[in-house]
Amino acid sequence: MKAKLLSRQTLLVTLLALTLAACYTNPFTHRRELMLFTPQEEANLGLSAFNEVKQSTPISTDSNQNSMVTRVGQRISSVVNLPYAQWEFVAFQDQTPNAFCLPGGKVGVFTGILPITLDDNGLATVVAHEVAHAVARHGGERMSHQLLVELGGMSLAVALQKKPQKTQELAQLAYGIGTTVGHTLPHSRKTELEADYMGLLFMAKAGYDPREAVNFWKRFKVWGDQQGTRMPEFLSTHPLNSKRIKELEKHMPEAMQLFSKQG
Ligand SMILES: [Zn+2]
């Protein structure tokens, strides 16, 4: 009985130690995030998820769209530090307004978002926001929670070996691309605001006018309202509220200071 109690205590201590060790501190907001795997493992996972999207979604044949996505993506990526990134920017032919940045620097923009982003500043808002999710390791954080809940805290390497199908599905769900599972998890309000803040700084640093971020989200809200009950994916994973605009405006002086130092 005593031995059993001891072992339970040992287990608790081990779990606690594991949780404390398995943390990532966001360098911009200093928030501690649960992280059960390394940036390299995360980058590998991002790469295989990206290959899946490439297999299921056609790439745009419009050279203007492709060069716009590459031009904006390269400028945003040049001001961030994303470990193990092998940057790639792809315009996917899909009328759903959506975009993502996977760990490993794999950025996808669905052509359906381009009528709402309108110009380079608008697209920079979206790309910077998605790149911010990747830099903040939000996908990795969600993936860690999923591993903990659904696979009992298995390490990524073990999970991939024992339950490869399930692990890939969890990754797609966590990274918001949901191509296999058909749905995605909404970002939490906390991680959305974190990505907005970091994205605002990134776009300003890259020389894009940060005030255009507010205009983009306003246009996006108008567009969303016009859709009525049909809830598009990007909108369901990026809930819009007045809090988002208010917070962007709160951080605007800091972003404008960075922007004024460019060009
Ligand atoms: Zn987001």
PDB file of N, CA, C and O in Angstrom, residues 21-87:
ATOM      1  N   ALA A  21       9.306  21.238 -17.578  1.00  0.00           N
ATOM      2  CA  ALA A  21      10.392  21.217 -18.554  1.00  0.00           C
ATOM      3  C   ALA A  21       9.865  21.433 -19.954  1.00  0.00           C
ATOM      4  O   ALA A  21      10.495  22.060 -20.785  1.00  0.00           O
ATOM      5  N   ALA A  22       8.655  20.880 -20.191  1.00  0.00           N
ATOM      6  CA  ALA A  22       8.105  20.933 -21.539  1.00  0.00           C
ATOM      7  C   ALA A  22       7.331  22.221 -21.760  1.00  0.00           C
ATOM      8  O   ALA A  22       6.139  22.217 -21.993  1.00  0.00           O
ATOM      9  N   CYS A  23       8.031  23.321 -21.628  1.00  0.00           N
ATOM     10  CA  CYS A  23       7.380  24.606 -21.787  1.00  0.00           C
ATOM     11  C   CYS A  23       8.174  25.471 -22.750  1.00  0.00           C
ATOM     12  O   CYS A  23       9.381  25.339 -22.863  1.00  0.00           O
ATOM     13  N   TYR A  24       7.472  26.333 -23.419  1.00  0.00           N
ATOM     14  CA  TYR A  24       8.121  27.284 -24.318  1.00  0.00           C
ATOM     15  C   TYR A  24       7.640  28.666 -23.901  1.00  0.00           C
ATOM     16  O   TYR A  24       6.450  28.874 -23.686  1.00  0.00           O
ATOM     17  N   THR A  25       8.572  29.587 -23.739  1.00  0.00           N
ATOM     18  CA  THR A  25       8.174  30.939 -23.359  1.00  0.00           C
ATOM     19  C   THR A  25       8.164  31.825 -24.605  1.00  0.00           C
ATOM     20  O   THR A  25       9.186  31.973 -25.272  1.00  0.00           O
ATOM     21  N   ASN A  26       7.011  32.370 -24.905  1.00  0.00           N
ATOM     22  CA  ASN A  26       6.888  33.253 -26.065  1.00  0.00           C
ATOM     23  C   ASN A  26       7.777  34.485 -25.864  1.00  0.00           C
ATOM     24  O   ASN A  26       7.619  35.206 -24.887  1.00  0.00           O
ATOM     25  N   PRO A  27       8.746  34.697 -26.785  1.00  0.00           N
ATOM     26  CA  PRO A  27       9.699  35.791 -26.582  1.00  0.00           C
ATOM     27  C   PRO A  27       9.062  37.183 -26.679  1.00  0.00           C
ATOM     28  O   PRO A  27       9.660  38.156 -26.220  1.00  0.00           O
ATOM     29  N   PHE A  28       7.884  37.283 -27.262  1.00  0.00           N
ATOM     30  CA  PHE A  28       7.246  38.593 -27.425  1.00  0.00           C
ATOM     31  C   PHE A  28       6.305  38.928 -26.269  1.00  0.00           C
ATOM     32  O   PHE A  28       6.214  40.066 -25.852  1.00  0.00           O
ATOM     33  N   THR A  29       5.591  37.902 -25.783  1.00  0.00           N
ATOM     34  CA  THR A  29       4.594  38.183 -24.749  1.00  0.00           C
ATOM     35  C   THR A  29       4.955  37.541 -23.410  1.00  0.00           C
ATOM     36  O   THR A  29       4.298  37.771 -22.413  1.00  0.00           O
ATOM     37  N   HIS A  30       6.012  36.716 -23.409  1.00  0.00           N
ATOM     38  CA  HIS A  30       6.494  36.024 -22.210  1.00  0.00           C
ATOM     39  C   HIS A  30       5.479  35.052 -21.622  1.00  0.00           C
ATOM     40  O   HIS A  30       5.587  34.650 -20.471  1.00  0.00           O
ATOM     41  N   ARG A  31       4.470  34.679 -22.405  1.00  0.00           N
ATOM     42  CA  ARG A  31       3.512  33.670 -21.955  1.00  0.00           C
ATOM     43  C   ARG A  31       4.169  32.302 -22.063  1.00  0.00           C
ATOM     44  O   ARG A  31       4.859  32.002 -23.032  1.00  0.00           O
ATOM     45  N   ARG A  32       3.951  31.461 -21.044  1.00  0.00           N
ATOM     46  CA  ARG A  32       4.509  30.100 -21.082  1.00  0.00           C
ATOM     47  C   ARG A  32       3.516  29.156 -21.744  1.00  0.00           C
ATOM     48  O   ARG A  32       2.342  29.158 -21.416  1.00  0.00           O
ATOM     49  N   GLU A  33       4.011  28.368 -22.695  1.00  0.00           N
ATOM     50  CA  GLU A  33       3.146  27.459 -23.444  1.00  0.00           C
ATOM     51  C   GLU A  33       3.607  26.018 -23.227  1.00  0.00           C
ATOM     52  O   GLU A  33       4.799  25.768 -23.179  1.00  0.00           O
ATOM     53  N   LEU A  34       2.639  25.101 -23.138  1.00  0.00           N
ATOM     54  CA  LEU A  34       2.988  23.680 -23.058  1.00  0.00           C
ATOM     55  C   LEU A  34       3.590  23.255 -24.396  1.00  0.00           C
ATOM     56  O   LEU A  34       3.021  23.507 -25.450  1.00  0.00           O
ATOM     57  N   MET A  35       4.768  22.642 -24.371  1.00  0.00           N
ATOM     58  CA  MET A  35       5.407  22.234 -25.618  1.00  0.00           C
ATOM     59  C   MET A  35       6.080  20.894 -25.413  1.00  0.00           C
ATOM     60  O   MET A  35       7.047  20.788 -24.665  1.00  0.00           O
ATOM     61  N   LEU A  36       5.530  19.853 -26.041  1.00  0.00           N
ATOM     62  CA  LEU A  36       6.042  18.503 -25.822  1.00  0.00           C
ATOM     63  C   LEU A  36       7.070  18.071 -26.852  1.00  0.00           C
ATOM     64  O   LEU A  36       7.529  16.947 -26.824  1.00  0.00           O
ATOM     65  N   PHE A  37       7.397  18.960 -27.802  1.00  0.00           N
ATOM     66  CA  PHE A  37       8.410  18.538 -28.760  1.00  0.00           C
ATOM     67  C   PHE A  37       9.306  19.682 -29.211  1.00  0.00           C
ATOM     68  O   PHE A  37       9.053  20.840 -28.908  1.00  0.00           O
ATOM     69  N   THR A  38      10.350  19.335 -29.934  1.00  0.00           N
ATOM     70  CA  THR A  38      11.383  20.299 -30.296  1.00  0.00           C
ATOM     71  C   THR A  38      10.994  21.058 -31.578  1.00  0.00           C
ATOM     72  O   THR A  38      10.171  20.578 -32.361  1.00  0.00           O
ATOM     73  N   PRO A  39      11.613  22.225 -31.798  1.00  0.00           N
ATOM     74  CA  PRO A  39      11.347  22.968 -33.033  1.00  0.00           C
ATOM     75  C   PRO A  39      11.624  22.133 -34.282  1.00  0.00           C
ATOM     76  O   PRO A  39      10.926  22.263 -35.289  1.00  0.00           O
ATOM     77  N   GLN A  40      12.632  21.256 -34.204  1.00  0.00           N
ATOM     78  CA  GLN A  40      12.950  20.437 -35.380  1.00  0.00           C
ATOM     79  C   GLN A  40      11.841  19.417 -35.664  1.00  0.00           C
ATOM     80  O   GLN A  40      11.437  19.234 -36.813  1.00  0.00           O
ATOM     81  N   GLU A  41      11.352  18.777 -34.598  1.00  0.00           N
ATOM     82  CA  GLU A  41      10.240  17.824 -34.772  1.00  0.00           C
ATOM     83  C   GLU A  41       9.024  18.549 -35.347  1.00  0.00           C
ATOM     84  O   GLU A  41       8.329  18.041 -36.225  1.00  0.00           O
ATOM     85  N   GLU A  42       8.819  19.765 -34.827  1.00  0.00           N
ATOM     86  CA  GLU A  42       7.680  20.565 -35.268  1.00  0.00           C
ATOM     87  C   GLU A  42       7.807  20.913 -36.755  1.00  0.00           C
ATOM     88  O   GLU A  42       6.838  20.850 -37.515  1.00  0.00           O
ATOM     89  N   ALA A  43       9.033  21.281 -37.170  1.00  0.00           N
ATOM     90  CA  ALA A  43       9.278  21.640 -38.569  1.00  0.00           C
ATOM     91  C   ALA A  43       9.020  20.441 -39.488  1.00  0.00           C
ATOM     92  O   ALA A  43       8.420  20.581 -40.559  1.00  0.00           O
ATOM     93  N   ASN A  44       9.443  19.262 -39.052  1.00  0.00           N
ATOM     94  CA  ASN A  44       9.206  18.049 -39.848  1.00  0.00           C
ATOM     95  C   ASN A  44       7.718  17.772 -40.023  1.00  0.00           C
ATOM     96  O   ASN A  44       7.259  17.396 -41.095  1.00  0.00           O
ATOM     97  N   LEU A  45       6.995  17.977 -38.920  1.00  0.00           N
ATOM     98  CA  LEU A  45       5.550  17.761 -38.941  1.00  0.00           C
ATOM     99  C   LEU A  45       4.887  18.749 -39.907  1.00  0.00           C
ATOM    100  O   LEU A  45       3.990  18.385 -40.676  1.00  0.00           O
ATOM    101  N   GLY A  46       5.362  20.006 -39.866  1.00  0.00           N
ATOM    102  CA  GLY A  46       4.837  21.043 -40.758  1.00  0.00           C
ATOM    103  C   GLY A  46       5.076  20.691 -42.212  1.00  0.00           C
ATOM    104  O   GLY A  46       4.202  20.865 -43.059  1.00  0.00           O
ATOM    105  N   LEU A  47       6.256  20.158 -42.482  1.00  0.00           N
ATOM    106  CA  LEU A  47       6.608  19.800 -43.857  1.00  0.00           C
ATOM    107  C   LEU A  47       5.684  18.712 -44.393  1.00  0.00           C
ATOM    108  O   LEU A  47       5.169  18.813 -45.513  1.00  0.00           O
ATOM    109  N   SER A  48       5.439  17.671 -43.583  1.00  0.00           N
ATOM    110  CA  SER A  48       4.587  16.602 -44.103  1.00  0.00           C
ATOM    111  C   SER A  48       3.141  17.077 -44.232  1.00  0.00           C
ATOM    112  O   SER A  48       2.433  16.674 -45.158  1.00  0.00           O
ATOM    113  N   ALA A  49       2.710  17.973 -43.326  1.00  0.00           N
ATOM    114  CA  ALA A  49       1.352  18.524 -43.457  1.00  0.00           C
ATOM    115  C   ALA A  49       1.239  19.354 -44.738  1.00  0.00           C
ATOM    116  O   ALA A  49       0.225  19.311 -45.434  1.00  0.00           O
ATOM    117  N   PHE A  50       2.309  20.094 -45.053  1.00  0.00           N
ATOM    118  CA  PHE A  50       2.299  20.934 -46.253  1.00  0.00           C
ATOM    119  C   PHE A  50       2.219  20.081 -47.523  1.00  0.00           C
ATOM    120  O   PHE A  50       1.491  20.405 -48.455  1.00  0.00           O
ATOM    121  N   ASN A  51       2.949  18.981 -47.519  1.00  0.00           N
ATOM    122  CA  ASN A  51       2.901  18.086 -48.675  1.00  0.00           C
ATOM    123  C   ASN A  51       1.500  17.536 -48.892  1.00  0.00           C
ATOM    124  O   ASN A  51       1.065  17.351 -50.027  1.00  0.00           O
ATOM    125  N   GLU A  52       0.797  17.291 -47.778  1.00  0.00           N
ATOM    126  CA  GLU A  52      -0.584  16.804 -47.896  1.00  0.00           C
ATOM    127  C   GLU A  52      -1.485  17.847 -48.534  1.00  0.00           C
ATOM    128  O   GLU A  52      -2.333  17.523 -49.365  1.00  0.00           O
ATOM    129  N   VAL A  53      -1.310  19.119 -48.134  1.00  0.00           N
ATOM    130  CA  VAL A  53      -2.136  20.181 -48.725  1.00  0.00           C
ATOM    131  C   VAL A  53      -1.840  20.277 -50.219  1.00  0.00           C
ATOM    132  O   VAL A  53      -2.750  20.413 -51.040  1.00  0.00           O
ATOM    133  N   LYS A  54      -0.559  20.171 -50.580  1.00  0.00           N
ATOM    134  CA  LYS A  54      -0.165  20.267 -51.982  1.00  0.00           C
ATOM    135  C   LYS A  54      -0.804  19.154 -52.814  1.00  0.00           C
ATOM    136  O   LYS A  54      -1.109  19.338 -53.984  1.00  0.00           O
ATOM    137  N   GLN A  55      -0.976  17.988 -52.185  1.00  0.00           N
ATOM    138  CA  GLN A  55      -1.577  16.876 -52.921  1.00  0.00           C
ATOM    139  C   GLN A  55      -3.072  17.056 -53.110  1.00  0.00           C
ATOM    140  O   GLN A  55      -3.648  16.581 -54.078  1.00  0.00           O
ATOM    141  N   SER A  56      -3.706  17.770 -52.148  1.00  0.00           N
ATOM    142  CA  SER A  56      -5.166  17.852 -52.195  1.00  0.00           C
ATOM    143  C   SER A  56      -5.677  19.159 -52.806  1.00  0.00           C
ATOM    144  O   SER A  56      -6.843  19.262 -53.155  1.00  0.00           O
ATOM    145  N   THR A  57      -4.812  20.174 -52.927  1.00  0.00           N
ATOM    146  CA  THR A  57      -5.278  21.479 -53.393  1.00  0.00           C
ATOM    147  C   THR A  57      -4.433  21.959 -54.569  1.00  0.00           C
ATOM    148  O   THR A  57      -3.203  21.987 -54.460  1.00  0.00           O
ATOM    149  N   PRO A  58      -5.076  22.356 -55.687  1.00  0.00           N
ATOM    150  CA  PRO A  58      -4.286  22.817 -56.835  1.00  0.00           C
ATOM    151  C   PRO A  58      -3.588  24.147 -56.558  1.00  0.00           C
ATOM    152  O   PRO A  58      -4.108  24.983 -55.819  1.00  0.00           O
ATOM    153  N   ILE A  59      -2.415  24.326 -57.140  1.00  0.00           N
ATOM    154  CA  ILE A  59      -1.665  25.565 -56.998  1.00  0.00           C
ATOM    155  C   ILE A  59      -2.130  26.527 -58.086  1.00  0.00           C
ATOM    156  O   ILE A  59      -2.422  26.107 -59.211  1.00  0.00           O
ATOM    157  N   SER A  60      -2.249  27.800 -57.730  1.00  0.00           N
ATOM    158  CA  SER A  60      -2.731  28.801 -58.681  1.00  0.00           C
ATOM    159  C   SER A  60      -1.799  28.888 -59.893  1.00  0.00           C
ATOM    160  O   SER A  60      -0.583  28.794 -59.758  1.00  0.00           O
ATOM    161  N   THR A  61      -2.412  29.051 -61.062  1.00  0.00           N
ATOM    162  CA  THR A  61      -1.605  29.184 -62.286  1.00  0.00           C
ATOM    163  C   THR A  61      -1.453  30.653 -62.676  1.00  0.00           C
ATOM    164  O   THR A  61      -0.835  30.973 -63.690  1.00  0.00           O
ATOM    165  N   ASP A  62      -2.048  31.549 -61.854  1.00  0.00           N
ATOM    166  CA  ASP A  62      -1.984  32.988 -62.123  1.00  0.00           C
ATOM    167  C   ASP A  62      -0.634  33.531 -61.631  1.00  0.00           C
ATOM    168  O   ASP A  62      -0.344  33.507 -60.433  1.00  0.00           O
ATOM    169  N   SER A  63       0.180  34.020 -62.575  1.00  0.00           N
ATOM    170  CA  SER A  63       1.537  34.436 -62.187  1.00  0.00           C
ATOM    171  C   SER A  63       1.513  35.679 -61.304  1.00  0.00           C
ATOM    172  O   SER A  63       2.384  35.853 -60.439  1.00  0.00           O
ATOM    173  N   ASN A  64       0.514  36.561 -61.485  1.00  0.00           N
ATOM    174  CA  ASN A  64       0.421  37.743 -60.612  1.00  0.00           C
ATOM    175  C   ASN A  64       0.158  37.347 -59.167  1.00  0.00           C
ATOM    176  O   ASN A  64       0.763  37.883 -58.244  1.00  0.00           O
ATOM    177  N   GLN A  65      -0.767  36.393 -58.986  1.00  0.00           N
ATOM    178  CA  GLN A  65      -1.090  35.932 -57.628  1.00  0.00           C
ATOM    179  C   GLN A  65       0.125  35.276 -56.988  1.00  0.00           C
ATOM    180  O   GLN A  65       0.450  35.542 -55.833  1.00  0.00           O
ATOM    181  N   ASN A  66       0.803  34.448 -57.766  1.00  0.00           N
ATOM    182  CA  ASN A  66       1.980  33.760 -57.226  1.00  0.00           C
ATOM    183  C   ASN A  66       3.090  34.732 -56.845  1.00  0.00           C
ATOM    184  O   ASN A  66       3.702  34.603 -55.783  1.00  0.00           O
ATOM    185  N   SER A  67       3.336  35.724 -57.721  1.00  0.00           N
ATOM    186  CA  SER A  67       4.439  36.630 -57.400  1.00  0.00           C
ATOM    187  C   SER A  67       4.078  37.540 -56.227  1.00  0.00           C
ATOM    188  O   SER A  67       4.931  37.889 -55.417  1.00  0.00           O
ATOM    189  N   MET A  68       2.803  37.883 -56.094  1.00  0.00           N
ATOM    190  CA  MET A  68       2.374  38.713 -54.965  1.00  0.00           C
ATOM    191  C   MET A  68       2.579  37.966 -53.640  1.00  0.00           C
ATOM    192  O   MET A  68       3.136  38.515 -52.678  1.00  0.00           O
ATOM    193  N   VAL A  69       2.155  36.709 -53.621  1.00  0.00           N
ATOM    194  CA  VAL A  69       2.286  35.901 -52.395  1.00  0.00           C
ATOM    195  C   VAL A  69       3.771  35.704 -52.045  1.00  0.00           C
ATOM    196  O   VAL A  69       4.175  35.824 -50.889  1.00  0.00           O
ATOM    197  N   THR A  70       4.591  35.454 -53.051  1.00  0.00           N
ATOM    198  CA  THR A  70       6.018  35.256 -52.812  1.00  0.00           C
ATOM    199  C   THR A  70       6.691  36.557 -52.355  1.00  0.00           C
ATOM    200  O   THR A  70       7.463  36.558 -51.397  1.00  0.00           O
ATOM    201  N   ARG A  71       6.350  37.657 -53.037  1.00  0.00           N
ATOM    202  CA  ARG A  71       6.957  38.965 -52.713  1.00  0.00           C
ATOM    203  C   ARG A  71       6.658  39.356 -51.259  1.00  0.00           C
ATOM    204  O   ARG A  71       7.564  39.669 -50.484  1.00  0.00           O
ATOM    205  N   VAL A  72       5.379  39.277 -50.876  1.00  0.00           N
ATOM    206  CA  VAL A  72       4.983  39.669 -49.520  1.00  0.00           C
ATOM    207  C   VAL A  72       5.549  38.676 -48.503  1.00  0.00           C
ATOM    208  O   VAL A  72       6.091  39.072 -47.468  1.00  0.00           O
ATOM    209  N   GLY A  73       5.463  37.390 -48.834  1.00  0.00           N
ATOM    210  CA  GLY A  73       5.954  36.356 -47.918  1.00  0.00           C
ATOM    211  C   GLY A  73       7.434  36.507 -47.634  1.00  0.00           C
ATOM    212  O   GLY A  73       7.866  36.400 -46.477  1.00  0.00           O
ATOM    213  N   GLN A  74       8.217  36.785 -48.677  1.00  0.00           N
ATOM    214  CA  GLN A  74       9.663  36.915 -48.477  1.00  0.00           C
ATOM    215  C   GLN A  74      10.006  38.106 -47.591  1.00  0.00           C
ATOM    216  O   GLN A  74      10.893  38.023 -46.746  1.00  0.00           O
ATOM    217  N   ARG A  75       9.276  39.210 -47.788  1.00  0.00           N
ATOM    218  CA  ARG A  75       9.578  40.392 -46.963  1.00  0.00           C
ATOM    219  C   ARG A  75       9.222  40.158 -45.497  1.00  0.00           C
ATOM    220  O   ARG A  75       9.952  40.562 -44.593  1.00  0.00           O
ATOM    221  N   ILE A  76       8.100  39.494 -45.255  1.00  0.00           N
ATOM    222  CA  ILE A  76       7.704  39.203 -43.861  1.00  0.00           C
ATOM    223  C   ILE A  76       8.701  38.211 -43.244  1.00  0.00           C
ATOM    224  O   ILE A  76       9.189  38.410 -42.126  1.00  0.00           O
ATOM    225  N   SER A  77       9.032  37.166 -43.991  1.00  0.00           N
ATOM    226  CA  SER A  77       9.906  36.132 -43.412  1.00  0.00           C
ATOM    227  C   SER A  77      11.307  36.670 -43.121  1.00  0.00           C
ATOM    228  O   SER A  77      11.999  36.155 -42.249  1.00  0.00           O
ATOM    229  N   SER A  78      11.707  37.730 -43.840  1.00  0.00           N
ATOM    230  CA  SER A  78      13.065  38.253 -43.639  1.00  0.00           C
ATOM    231  C   SER A  78      13.226  38.965 -42.293  1.00  0.00           C
ATOM    232  O   SER A  78      14.348  39.220 -41.868  1.00  0.00           O
ATOM    233  N   VAL A  79      12.125  39.280 -41.613  1.00  0.00           N
ATOM    234  CA  VAL A  79      12.252  39.996 -40.339  1.00  0.00           C
ATOM    235  C   VAL A  79      11.959  39.103 -39.121  1.00  0.00           C
ATOM    236  O   VAL A  79      11.914  39.579 -37.994  1.00  0.00           O
ATOM    237  N   VAL A  80      11.718  37.794 -39.364  1.00  0.00           N
ATOM    238  CA  VAL A  80      11.411  36.914 -38.230  1.00  0.00           C
ATOM    239  C   VAL A  80      12.453  35.813 -38.080  1.00  0.00           C
ATOM    240  O   VAL A  80      13.201  35.520 -39.005  1.00  0.00           O
ATOM    241  N   ASN A  81      12.462  35.243 -36.892  1.00  0.00           N
ATOM    242  CA  ASN A  81      13.357  34.130 -36.622  1.00  0.00           C
ATOM    243  C   ASN A  81      12.522  32.880 -36.353  1.00  0.00           C
ATOM    244  O   ASN A  81      11.911  32.749 -35.296  1.00  0.00           O
ATOM    245  N   LEU A  82      12.455  32.018 -37.342  1.00  0.00           N
ATOM    246  CA  LEU A  82      11.706  30.770 -37.190  1.00  0.00           C
ATOM    247  C   LEU A  82      12.686  29.607 -37.367  1.00  0.00           C
ATOM    248  O   LEU A  82      13.202  29.393 -38.462  1.00  0.00           O
ATOM    249  N   PRO A  83      12.976  28.869 -36.278  1.00  0.00           N
ATOM    250  CA  PRO A  83      13.978  27.806 -36.352  1.00  0.00           C
ATOM    251  C   PRO A  83      13.645  26.758 -37.425  1.00  0.00           C
ATOM    252  O   PRO A  83      12.476  26.408 -37.603  1.00  0.00           O
ATOM    253  N   TYR A  84      14.647  26.302 -38.113  1.00  0.00           N
ATOM    254  CA  TYR A  84      14.548  25.245 -39.138  1.00  0.00           C
ATOM    255  C   TYR A  84      13.637  25.617 -40.311  1.00  0.00           C
ATOM    256  O   TYR A  84      13.121  24.745 -41.001  1.00  0.00           O
ATOM    257  N   ALA A  85      13.422  26.920 -40.509  1.00  0.00           N
ATOM    258  CA  ALA A  85      12.528  27.327 -41.596  1.00  0.00           C
ATOM    259  C   ALA A  85      13.213  27.184 -42.941  1.00  0.00           C
ATOM    260  O   ALA A  85      14.347  27.613 -43.129  1.00  0.00           O
ATOM    261  N   GLN A  86      12.542  26.518 -43.858  1.00  0.00           N
ATOM    262  CA  GLN A  86      12.924  26.517 -45.271  1.00  0.00           C
ATOM    263  C   GLN A  86      11.729  27.135 -45.972  1.00  0.00           C
ATOM    264  O   GLN A  86      10.786  26.437 -46.350  1.00  0.00           O
ATOM    265  N   TRP A  87      11.776  28.461 -46.068  1.00  0.00           N
ATOM    266  CA  TRP A  87      10.592  29.218 -46.478  1.00  0.00           C
ATOM    267  C   TRP A  87      10.099  28.834 -47.869  1.00  0.00           C
ATOM    268  O   TRP A  87      10.889  28.638 -48.789  1.00  0.00           O
TER     269      TRP A  87
END
